[in-house]
Amino acid sequence: MAFPESLITTISPEKPQSPTHTKEKDAEQLNTNGEPSTSEDEFVEGGLRGWLVVLGCFIISAVTLGWGLVWGVFQVYYKQHNMLPGVSDAMLSFLGCMQSGVMTIASFVFGKLGDRYGYKPFIALGSCISIAATLGAAFSTKLWQFIITQGILQGLCIGMVFPMIVSYPAQWFCRRRALASGVIVAGSSVGGGAASLILRVMLSSLSFRLSMSVYTAINAALLLIAFFLVKGRGPERRVTSIEWIDRSQFKDLTFWSTAACYLICTFGFLPPAIYISPYTVEKIPDINNQLAIAPIAVLNFSAAIGRTIVGLSADRVGPLNALIATTFIAGLSQLLIWQFAYSFWLIMIFAVVCGAFVGCFISLVAPVAAQLFGTQKLATITGLLVLFNLPGNLAGSPLLGTLLEKYNWHAAISFSGGMQVLGGICAMYARFKREPRLFARY
């Protein structure tokens, strides 16, 4: 995901933050006219209008990104009703994570285009594609049709809107920017949790086509409201040309350490959300449909709270420290809790712990990039780091599905949790290369 270059953080753009970094160097912000300000105290907070913008971005995040977090509901439904006969679990998992792969590439491209041509046109276009994708899925019956609607089109719409909605807080907030950003990113988890519950109820009582049609109408109404809530502050500051790749970072081992973290830990990101429902059904065969879907809803709601809290905590402990800690906790929760969760309540405990931490590396990518490399080319560097998510987004869940079919749940879960822990280990080089003090904020 490429963040528009008007995204201004609290770190000096001239150079990476050093241990002697002071609050005076943190002061460069945007004032109400969209121009740089020399002091954080001069920045005028967005007030009620700013929070309405955050609300609009939250709704867009819930409707578009949240849709990708309910695939476990569809995977169970497709198998139980034999909607795609002959399709393996690995293929269903690939279908579920395809949108994340498309989103990764699309975010990089449309984030750059948003820098150049403005944000709101892409929000409008992405919202229309989201509605078309959801409605198209209602009338899909073949695998290739679901690949287009629930894979390619859904990923394309997320790639269009996400770089735009995460950029608006920088225009409206300074002191509460981390909170505003955390709320927007948490919208995806709230949307995923709500969607999983609503869809389970509708799919249990209505046909698949009618359920998807009703849900499309709900999404369309929400996206229309959100479109009118979202607004930029002051005149747009558009770039005159697009720099697609900054090759100067390729010579920096710190960059490769961070890139390796994002490459590896992504393999353990989607499997819990996609497989927790099938796992619950298999381990507790007599569980009813409503309780079977409860873990994925809890995981998503926990993620909403966790991402908000971690976003605020990163301002205190440092984004690199937060990145390493959250990836370790997310990985260990899979290795030590999910591995041995044979009862419903242990599965729910795992959903709470893992949900709170497993996706935090995504919301931390921009602060981490700014901490290590400054903000002068934040959009380019962030886009490069997010591109490293592509292999894990596409192959993580299918690999786990293959391990599950060939071996067992222990092998599959060990792979997923182990990749998260290994990703955190990779980030430690960047952390201690730039700041060798163990307990320093970095």
GROMACS .gro file of C-alpha atoms in nm:
model
  442
    1MET     CA    1   0.000   0.000   0.000
    2ALA     CA    2   0.151   0.331  -0.106
    3PHE     CA    3   0.066   0.622   0.120
    4PRO     CA    4   0.020   0.956  -0.059
    5GLU     CA    5   0.317   1.180  -0.016
    6SER     CA    6   0.110   1.442   0.163
    7LEU     CA    7   0.114   1.206   0.459
    8ILE     CA    8   0.320   1.396   0.716
    9THR     CA    9   0.436   1.220   1.029
   10THR     CA   10   0.600   1.351   1.341
   11ILE     CA   11   0.951   1.254   1.237
   12SER     CA   12   1.193   1.486   1.067
   13PRO     CA   13   1.198   1.440   0.687
   14GLU     CA   14   1.559   1.528   0.642
   15LYS     CA   15   1.705   1.209   0.788
   16PRO     CA   16   1.614   0.897   0.986
   17GLN     CA   17   1.543   0.954   1.351
   18SER     CA   18   1.847   0.918   1.572
   19PRO     CA   19   1.879   0.857   1.946
   20THR     CA   20   1.933   1.232   1.994
   21HIS     CA   21   1.615   1.320   1.810
   22THR     CA   22   1.426   1.597   1.991
   23LYS     CA   23   1.073   1.721   2.003
   24GLU     CA   24   1.175   2.037   1.821
   25LYS     CA   25   1.262   1.825   1.517
   26ASP     CA   26   0.922   1.659   1.539
   27ALA     CA   27   0.741   1.982   1.482
   28GLU     CA   28   0.696   1.999   1.106
   29GLN     CA   29   0.322   1.966   1.038
   30LEU     CA   30   0.054   2.092   0.801
   31ASN     CA   31  -0.149   2.397   0.893
   32THR     CA   32  -0.507   2.460   0.788
   33ASN     CA   33  -0.395   2.582   0.448
   34GLY     CA   34  -0.207   2.260   0.376
   35GLU     CA   35   0.138   2.423   0.408
   36PRO     CA   36   0.418   2.318   0.641
   37SER     CA   37   0.415   2.461   0.989
   38THR     CA   38   0.724   2.503   1.199
   39SER     CA   39   0.568   2.409   1.532
   40GLU     CA   40   0.339   2.135   1.654
   41ASP     CA   41   0.166   2.396   1.872
   42GLU     CA   42   0.065   2.592   1.560
   43PHE     CA   43  -0.125   2.300   1.412
   44VAL     CA   44  -0.502   2.341   1.445
   45GLU     CA   45  -0.671   2.010   1.526
   46GLY     CA   46  -0.956   1.906   1.301
   47GLY     CA   47  -1.233   1.923   1.560
   48LEU     CA   48  -1.579   1.785   1.481
   49ARG     CA   49  -1.529   1.801   1.104
   50GLY     CA   50  -1.206   1.609   1.133
   51TRP     CA   51  -1.372   1.334   1.334
   52LEU     CA   52  -1.652   1.314   1.078
   53VAL     CA   53  -1.384   1.252   0.816
   54VAL     CA   54  -1.241   0.977   1.038
   55LEU     CA   55  -1.591   0.829   1.068
   56GLY     CA   56  -1.627   0.826   0.689
   57CYS     CA   57  -1.289   0.658   0.649
   58PHE     CA   58  -1.381   0.411   0.924
   59ILE     CA   59  -1.699   0.312   0.735
   60ILE     CA   60  -1.511   0.268   0.407
   61SER     CA   61  -1.250   0.056   0.584
   62ALA     CA   62  -1.520  -0.157   0.748
   63VAL     CA   63  -1.710  -0.220   0.425
   64THR     CA   64  -1.414  -0.284   0.192
   65LEU     CA   65  -1.125  -0.420   0.399
   66GLY     CA   66  -1.358  -0.588   0.647
   67TRP     CA   67  -1.499  -0.799   0.364
   68GLY     CA   68  -1.166  -0.976   0.328
   69LEU     CA   69  -1.171  -1.088   0.691
   70VAL     CA   70  -1.487  -1.299   0.665
   71TRP     CA   71  -1.362  -1.553   0.413
   72GLY     CA   72  -1.378  -1.825   0.676
   73VAL     CA   73  -1.757  -1.790   0.671
   74PHE     CA   74  -1.768  -1.841   0.295
   75GLN     CA   75  -1.518  -2.127   0.300
   76VAL     CA   76  -1.730  -2.321   0.550
   77TYR     CA   77  -2.051  -2.239   0.361
   78TYR     CA   78  -1.911  -2.338   0.020
   79LYS     CA   79  -1.794  -2.674   0.159
   80GLN     CA   80  -2.111  -2.751   0.354
   81HIS     CA   81  -2.336  -2.673   0.056
   82ASN     CA   82  -2.100  -2.818  -0.207
   83MET     CA   83  -2.116  -2.497  -0.410
   84LEU     CA   84  -1.778  -2.561  -0.569
   85PRO     CA   85  -1.754  -2.939  -0.608
   86GLY     CA   86  -1.406  -3.079  -0.659
   87VAL     CA   87  -1.231  -2.765  -0.537
   88SER     CA   88  -0.967  -2.842  -0.272
   89ASP     CA   89  -0.921  -2.662   0.059
   90ALA     CA   90  -0.595  -2.517  -0.070
   91MET     CA   91  -0.774  -2.369  -0.372
   92LEU     CA   92  -1.048  -2.224  -0.154
   93SER     CA   93  -0.781  -2.068   0.066
   94PHE     CA   94  -0.609  -1.925  -0.240
   95LEU     CA   95  -0.940  -1.774  -0.350
   96GLY     CA   96  -0.983  -1.621  -0.006
   97CYS     CA   97  -0.642  -1.455   0.001
   98MET     CA   98  -0.635  -1.358  -0.369
   99GLN     CA   99  -0.791  -1.022  -0.293
  100SER     CA  100  -0.505  -0.944  -0.052
  101GLY     CA  101  -0.252  -1.013  -0.325
  102VAL     CA  102  -0.437  -0.795  -0.576
  103MET     CA  103  -0.477  -0.527  -0.310
  104THR     CA  104  -0.102  -0.521  -0.242
  105ILE     CA  105  -0.019  -0.441  -0.604
  106ALA     CA  106  -0.316  -0.210  -0.656
  107SER     CA  107  -0.240  -0.008  -0.342
  108PHE     CA  108   0.113   0.059  -0.464
  109VAL     CA  109  -0.016   0.182  -0.801
  110PHE     CA  110  -0.321   0.378  -0.686
  111GLY     CA  111  -0.140   0.531  -0.391
  112LYS     CA  112   0.097   0.693  -0.640
  113LEU     CA  113  -0.192   0.798  -0.864
  114GLY     CA  114  -0.368   0.947  -0.561
  115ASP     CA  115  -0.060   1.159  -0.495
  116ARG     CA  116  -0.086   1.291  -0.848
  117TYR     CA  117  -0.460   1.323  -0.915
  118GLY     CA  118  -0.625   1.348  -0.573
  119TYR     CA  119  -0.787   1.102  -0.335
  120LYS     CA  120  -1.164   1.130  -0.366
  121PRO     CA  121  -1.203   1.017  -0.731
  122PHE     CA  122  -1.039   0.686  -0.640
  123ILE     CA  123  -1.260   0.649  -0.332
  124ALA     CA  124  -1.566   0.691  -0.555
  125LEU     CA  125  -1.440   0.446  -0.816
  126GLY     CA  126  -1.329   0.193  -0.557
  127SER     CA  127  -1.667   0.208  -0.382
  128CYS     CA  128  -1.848   0.140  -0.711
  129ILE     CA  129  -1.623  -0.159  -0.781
  130SER     CA  130  -1.686  -0.291  -0.428
  131ILE     CA  131  -2.062  -0.284  -0.485
  132ALA     CA  132  -2.025  -0.447  -0.826
  133ALA     CA  133  -1.800  -0.721  -0.683
  134THR     CA  134  -2.035  -0.807  -0.397
  135LEU     CA  135  -2.343  -0.810  -0.621
  136GLY     CA  136  -2.157  -1.011  -0.884
  137ALA     CA  137  -2.068  -1.275  -0.623
  138ALA     CA  138  -2.440  -1.319  -0.554
  139PHE     CA  139  -2.489  -1.449  -0.907
  140SER     CA  140  -2.165  -1.650  -0.929
  141THR     CA  141  -2.179  -2.029  -0.957
  142LYS     CA  142  -1.839  -2.125  -1.103
  143LEU     CA  143  -1.492  -2.102  -0.954
  144TRP     CA  144  -1.368  -1.858  -1.218
  145GLN     CA  145  -1.663  -1.630  -1.144
  146PHE     CA  146  -1.579  -1.621  -0.774
  147ILE     CA  147  -1.214  -1.554  -0.863
  148ILE     CA  148  -1.324  -1.242  -1.054
  149THR     CA  149  -1.580  -1.113  -0.803
  150GLN     CA  150  -1.443  -1.214  -0.462
  151GLY     CA  151  -1.078  -1.214  -0.567
  152ILE     CA  152  -0.974  -0.969  -0.838
  153LEU     CA  153  -1.247  -0.702  -0.818
  154GLN     CA  154  -1.258  -0.698  -0.439
  155GLY     CA  155  -0.880  -0.665  -0.420
  156LEU     CA  156  -0.885  -0.390  -0.680
  157CYS     CA  157  -1.141  -0.184  -0.487
  158ILE     CA  158  -0.945  -0.217  -0.161
  159GLY     CA  159  -0.627  -0.114  -0.341
  160MET     CA  160  -0.801   0.200  -0.463
  161VAL     CA  161  -0.952   0.321  -0.136
  162PHE     CA  162  -0.710   0.213   0.137
  163PRO     CA  163  -0.412   0.438   0.051
  164MET     CA  164  -0.650   0.733   0.040
  165ILE     CA  165  -0.841   0.680   0.365
  166VAL     CA  166  -0.528   0.626   0.575
  167SER     CA  167  -0.387   0.956   0.448
  168TYR     CA  168  -0.669   1.187   0.559
  169PRO     CA  169  -0.577   1.191   0.934
  170ALA     CA  170  -0.248   1.366   0.851
  171GLN     CA  171  -0.447   1.662   0.716
  172TRP     CA  172  -0.680   1.693   1.013
  173PHE     CA  173  -0.488   1.586   1.325
  174CYS     CA  174  -0.149   1.620   1.489
  175ARG     CA  175  -0.163   1.528   1.857
  176ARG     CA  176  -0.439   1.274   1.799
  177ARG     CA  177  -0.314   1.152   1.463
  178ALA     CA  178  -0.217   0.807   1.593
  179LEU     CA  179  -0.560   0.763   1.749
  180ALA     CA  180  -0.736   0.874   1.429
  181SER     CA  181  -0.525   0.641   1.216
  182GLY     CA  182  -0.580   0.353   1.455
  183VAL     CA  183  -0.955   0.404   1.445
  184ILE     CA  184  -0.957   0.393   1.065
  185VAL     CA  185  -0.745   0.078   1.043
  186ALA     CA  186  -0.955  -0.081   1.318
  187GLY     CA  187  -1.260  -0.025   1.098
  188SER     CA  188  -1.159  -0.324   0.889
  189SER     CA  189  -1.172  -0.550   1.194
  190VAL     CA  190  -1.504  -0.410   1.316
  191GLY     CA  191  -1.645  -0.455   0.966
  192GLY     CA  192  -1.511  -0.808   0.947
  193GLY     CA  193  -1.659  -0.902   1.284
  194ALA     CA  194  -1.998  -0.750   1.205
  195ALA     CA  195  -2.006  -0.901   0.855
  196SER     CA  196  -1.926  -1.250   0.983
  197LEU     CA  197  -2.221  -1.237   1.225
  198ILE     CA  198  -2.466  -1.080   0.980
  199LEU     CA  199  -2.376  -1.313   0.695
  200ARG     CA  200  -2.399  -1.623   0.914
  201VAL     CA  201  -2.753  -1.526   1.019
  202MET     CA  202  -2.863  -1.447   0.663
  203LEU     CA  203  -2.700  -1.754   0.509
  204SER     CA  204  -2.871  -1.973   0.768
  205SER     CA  205  -3.219  -1.846   0.677
  206LEU     CA  206  -3.193  -1.707   0.322
  207SER     CA  207  -3.050  -1.828  -0.005
  208PHE     CA  208  -2.693  -1.739  -0.096
  209ARG     CA  209  -2.806  -1.508  -0.377
  210LEU     CA  210  -3.059  -1.321  -0.164
  211SER     CA  211  -2.815  -1.292   0.129
  212MET     CA  212  -2.546  -1.138  -0.091
  213SER     CA  213  -2.797  -0.905  -0.259
  214VAL     CA  214  -2.923  -0.775   0.075
  215TYR     CA  215  -2.568  -0.731   0.200
  216THR     CA  216  -2.476  -0.542  -0.118
  217ALA     CA  217  -2.761  -0.297  -0.055
  218ILE     CA  218  -2.641  -0.239   0.302
  219ASN     CA  219  -2.285  -0.177   0.181
  220ALA     CA  220  -2.402   0.061  -0.092
  221ALA     CA  221  -2.592   0.274   0.160
  222LEU     CA  222  -2.294   0.286   0.398
  223LEU     CA  223  -2.046   0.376   0.122
  224LEU     CA  224  -2.272   0.657  -0.001
  225ILE     CA  225  -2.287   0.809   0.347
  226ALA     CA  226  -1.910   0.770   0.391
  227PHE     CA  227  -1.836   0.939   0.058
  228PHE     CA  228  -2.002   1.262   0.172
  229LEU     CA  229  -1.832   1.250   0.512
  230VAL     CA  230  -1.480   1.226   0.369
  231LYS     CA  231  -1.317   1.557   0.280
  232GLY     CA  232  -0.966   1.690   0.245
  233ARG     CA  233  -0.843   1.990   0.441
  234GLY     CA  234  -0.729   2.294   0.250
  235PRO     CA  235  -0.603   2.287  -0.109
  236GLU     CA  236  -0.471   1.950  -0.225
  237ARG     CA  237  -0.091   1.925  -0.245
  238ARG     CA  238  -0.039   1.703  -0.548
  239VAL     CA  239   0.296   1.583  -0.678
  240THR     CA  240   0.394   1.692  -1.026
  241SER     CA  241   0.552   1.361  -1.120
  242ILE     CA  242   0.541   1.002  -0.995
  243GLU     CA  243   0.849   0.822  -0.864
  244TRP     CA  244   0.759   0.454  -0.878
  245ILE     CA  245   1.067   0.297  -0.716
  246ASP     CA  246   1.349   0.446  -0.506
  247ARG     CA  247   1.646   0.220  -0.574
  248SER     CA  248   1.872   0.405  -0.330
  249GLN     CA  249   1.732   0.197  -0.042
  250PHE     CA  250   1.847  -0.129  -0.199
  251LYS     CA  251   2.203  -0.073  -0.073
  252ASP     CA  252   2.088  -0.040   0.290
  253LEU     CA  253   2.088  -0.362   0.495
  254THR     CA  254   1.843  -0.197   0.734
  255PHE     CA  255   1.592  -0.180   0.449
  256TRP     CA  256   1.640  -0.548   0.366
  257SER     CA  257   1.604  -0.644   0.733
  258THR     CA  258   1.269  -0.464   0.747
  259ALA     CA  259   1.162  -0.597   0.407
  260ALA     CA  260   1.242  -0.953   0.521
  261CYS     CA  261   1.020  -0.902   0.825
  262TYR     CA  262   0.726  -0.796   0.606
  263LEU     CA  263   0.794  -1.071   0.355
  264ILE     CA  264   0.803  -1.353   0.612
  265CYS     CA  265   0.550  -1.258   0.878
  266THR     CA  266   0.274  -1.211   0.619
  267PHE     CA  267   0.270  -1.590   0.571
  268GLY     CA  268   0.125  -1.618   0.923
  269PHE     CA  269  -0.118  -1.326   0.898
  270LEU     CA  270  -0.423  -1.456   0.707
  271PRO     CA  271  -0.432  -1.825   0.816
  272PRO     CA  272  -0.588  -1.760   1.161
  273ALA     CA  273  -0.873  -1.557   1.011
  274ILE     CA  274  -0.933  -1.803   0.727
  275TYR     CA  275  -0.893  -2.130   0.918
  276ILE     CA  276  -1.026  -2.060   1.266
  277SER     CA  277  -1.385  -2.143   1.164
  278PRO     CA  278  -1.298  -2.473   0.986
  279TYR     CA  279  -1.074  -2.560   1.283
  280THR     CA  280  -1.358  -2.499   1.527
  281VAL     CA  281  -1.602  -2.712   1.325
  282GLU     CA  282  -1.352  -2.998   1.300
  283LYS     CA  283  -1.246  -2.998   1.666
  284ILE     CA  284  -1.601  -2.953   1.799
  285PRO     CA  285  -1.821  -3.147   1.553
  286ASP     CA  286  -2.149  -3.098   1.743
  287ILE     CA  287  -2.117  -2.719   1.766
  288ASN     CA  288  -2.404  -2.517   1.618
  289ASN     CA  289  -2.354  -2.277   1.328
  290GLN     CA  290  -2.380  -1.960   1.536
  291LEU     CA  291  -2.115  -2.069   1.786
  292ALA     CA  292  -1.890  -2.198   1.506
  293ILE     CA  293  -1.865  -1.849   1.362
  294ALA     CA  294  -1.812  -1.679   1.699
  295PRO     CA  295  -1.428  -1.718   1.704
  296ILE     CA  296  -1.378  -1.531   1.376
  297ALA     CA  297  -1.606  -1.251   1.495
  298VAL     CA  298  -1.417  -1.228   1.824
  299LEU     CA  299  -1.083  -1.235   1.639
  300ASN     CA  300  -1.190  -0.940   1.424
  301PHE     CA  301  -1.332  -0.734   1.709
  302SER     CA  302  -1.019  -0.803   1.912
  303ALA     CA  303  -0.810  -0.684   1.618
  304ALA     CA  304  -1.001  -0.355   1.614
  305ILE     CA  305  -0.912  -0.291   1.978
  306GLY     CA  306  -0.557  -0.421   1.946
  307ARG     CA  307  -0.463  -0.213   1.643
  308THR     CA  308  -0.593   0.104   1.806
  309ILE     CA  309  -0.404   0.041   2.132
  310VAL     CA  310  -0.084  -0.066   1.957
  311GLY     CA  311  -0.100   0.242   1.735
  312LEU     CA  312  -0.112   0.465   2.041
  313SER     CA  313   0.154   0.261   2.226
  314ALA     CA  314   0.393   0.285   1.931
  315ASP     CA  315   0.418   0.660   1.995
  316ARG     CA  316   0.552   0.582   2.342
  317VAL     CA  317   0.773   0.275   2.290
  318GLY     CA  318   0.873   0.335   1.928
  319PRO     CA  319   0.738   0.173   1.608
  320LEU     CA  320   1.026  -0.076   1.568
  321ASN     CA  321   0.984  -0.200   1.924
  322ALA     CA  322   0.609  -0.229   1.869
  323LEU     CA  323   0.660  -0.416   1.541
  324ILE     CA  324   0.892  -0.675   1.696
  325ALA     CA  325   0.678  -0.724   2.006
  326THR     CA  326   0.349  -0.768   1.819
  327THR     CA  327   0.487  -1.016   1.566
  328PHE     CA  328   0.640  -1.224   1.847
  329ILE     CA  329   0.316  -1.227   2.047
  330ALA     CA  330   0.106  -1.310   1.738
  331GLY     CA  331   0.336  -1.597   1.645
  332LEU     CA  332   0.363  -1.739   1.996
  333SER     CA  333  -0.014  -1.726   2.038
  334GLN     CA  334  -0.044  -1.961   1.741
  335LEU     CA  335   0.236  -2.191   1.858
  336LEU     CA  336   0.137  -2.208   2.225
  337ILE     CA  337  -0.240  -2.156   2.229
  338TRP     CA  338  -0.388  -2.252   1.892
  339GLN     CA  339  -0.181  -2.569   1.882
  340PHE     CA  340  -0.354  -2.700   2.194
  341ALA     CA  341  -0.699  -2.536   2.164
  342TYR     CA  342  -0.927  -2.838   2.171
  343SER     CA  343  -1.216  -2.674   2.356
  344PHE     CA  344  -1.441  -2.387   2.252
  345TRP     CA  345  -1.316  -2.157   2.528
  346LEU     CA  346  -0.949  -2.212   2.445
  347ILE     CA  347  -1.028  -2.132   2.082
  348MET     CA  348  -1.197  -1.810   2.198
  349ILE     CA  349  -0.894  -1.717   2.410
  350PHE     CA  350  -0.672  -1.770   2.109
  351ALA     CA  351  -0.903  -1.552   1.899
  352VAL     CA  352  -0.873  -1.268   2.150
  353VAL     CA  353  -0.493  -1.283   2.187
  354CYS     CA  354  -0.405  -1.350   1.825
  355GLY     CA  355  -0.661  -1.104   1.691
  356ALA     CA  356  -0.520  -0.821   1.900
  357PHE     CA  357  -0.168  -0.856   1.758
  358VAL     CA  358  -0.158  -1.056   1.433
  359GLY     CA  359  -0.230  -0.766   1.196
  360CYS     CA  360  -0.049  -0.485   1.374
  361PHE     CA  361   0.254  -0.505   1.143
  362ILE     CA  362   0.030  -0.367   0.865
  363SER     CA  363  -0.079  -0.058   1.058
  364LEU     CA  364   0.283   0.001   1.168
  365VAL     CA  365   0.439  -0.002   0.821
  366ALA     CA  366   0.429   0.377   0.768
  367PRO     CA  367   0.557   0.468   1.118
  368VAL     CA  368   0.833   0.207   1.083
  369ALA     CA  369   0.935   0.341   0.742
  370ALA     CA  370   0.935   0.698   0.871
  371GLN     CA  371   1.138   0.600   1.179
  372LEU     CA  372   1.407   0.427   0.977
  373PHE     CA  373   1.424   0.633   0.657
  374GLY     CA  374   1.251   0.966   0.726
  375THR     CA  375   0.938   1.105   0.559
  376GLN     CA  376   1.084   1.271   0.250
  377LYS     CA  377   1.005   0.966   0.033
  378LEU     CA  378   0.760   0.795   0.265
  379ALA     CA  379   0.512   0.698  -0.008
  380THR     CA  380   0.781   0.529  -0.217
  381ILE     CA  381   0.947   0.342   0.070
  382THR     CA  382   0.616   0.237   0.225
  383GLY     CA  383   0.499   0.111  -0.112
  384LEU     CA  384   0.815  -0.094  -0.150
  385LEU     CA  385   0.776  -0.251   0.194
  386VAL     CA  386   0.411  -0.338   0.132
  387LEU     CA  387   0.503  -0.506  -0.195
  388PHE     CA  388   0.695  -0.760   0.011
  389ASN     CA  389   0.359  -0.869   0.158
  390LEU     CA  390   0.254  -1.005  -0.182
  391PRO     CA  391   0.400  -1.361  -0.158
  392GLY     CA  392   0.256  -1.417   0.189
  393ASN     CA  393  -0.083  -1.275   0.098
  394LEU     CA  394  -0.107  -1.504  -0.203
  395ALA     CA  395   0.062  -1.819  -0.076
  396GLY     CA  396   0.035  -1.817   0.306
  397SER     CA  397  -0.311  -1.968   0.341
  398PRO     CA  398  -0.279  -2.212   0.046
  399LEU     CA  399   0.047  -2.341   0.194
  400LEU     CA  400  -0.122  -2.394   0.528
  401GLY     CA  401  -0.405  -2.573   0.348
  402THR     CA  402  -0.156  -2.798   0.171
  403LEU     CA  403   0.018  -2.882   0.501
  404LEU     CA  404  -0.321  -2.955   0.656
  405GLU     CA  405  -0.419  -3.194   0.377
  406LYS     CA  406  -0.080  -3.370   0.372
  407TYR     CA  407  -0.005  -3.374   0.745
  408ASN     CA  408  -0.224  -3.231   1.024
  409TRP     CA  409  -0.323  -2.918   1.211
  410HIS     CA  410  -0.005  -2.920   1.419
  411ALA     CA  411   0.216  -2.893   1.112
  412ALA     CA  412  -0.002  -2.623   0.957
  413ILE     CA  413  -0.022  -2.411   1.272
  414SER     CA  414   0.353  -2.451   1.340
  415PHE     CA  415   0.424  -2.311   0.995
  416SER     CA  416   0.194  -2.011   1.041
  417GLY     CA  417   0.312  -1.919   1.390
  418GLY     CA  418   0.676  -1.989   1.312
  419MET     CA  419   0.672  -1.747   1.018
  420GLN     CA  420   0.542  -1.468   1.240
  421VAL     CA  421   0.817  -1.526   1.496
  422LEU     CA  422   1.081  -1.545   1.224
  423GLY     CA  423   0.958  -1.216   1.081
  424GLY     CA  424   1.005  -1.048   1.418
  425ILE     CA  425   1.359  -1.186   1.440
  426CYS     CA  426   1.442  -1.037   1.100
  427ALA     CA  427   1.332  -0.690   1.214
  428MET     CA  428   1.571  -0.702   1.509
  429TYR     CA  429   1.871  -0.628   1.285
  430ALA     CA  430   1.718  -0.298   1.173
  431ARG     CA  431   1.623  -0.210   1.529
  432PHE     CA  432   1.965  -0.266   1.687
  433LYS     CA  433   2.159  -0.141   1.388
  434ARG     CA  434   1.995   0.201   1.424
  435GLU     CA  435   1.954   0.199   1.803
  436PRO     CA  436   2.176  -0.049   1.992
  437ARG     CA  437   2.037   0.041   2.337
  438LEU     CA  438   1.804  -0.235   2.450
  439PHE     CA  439   1.542  -0.028   2.631
  440ALA     CA  440   1.552   0.282   2.411
  441ARG     CA  441   1.241   0.414   2.242
  442TYR     CA  442   1.280   0.335   1.873
   0.00000   0.00000   0.00000
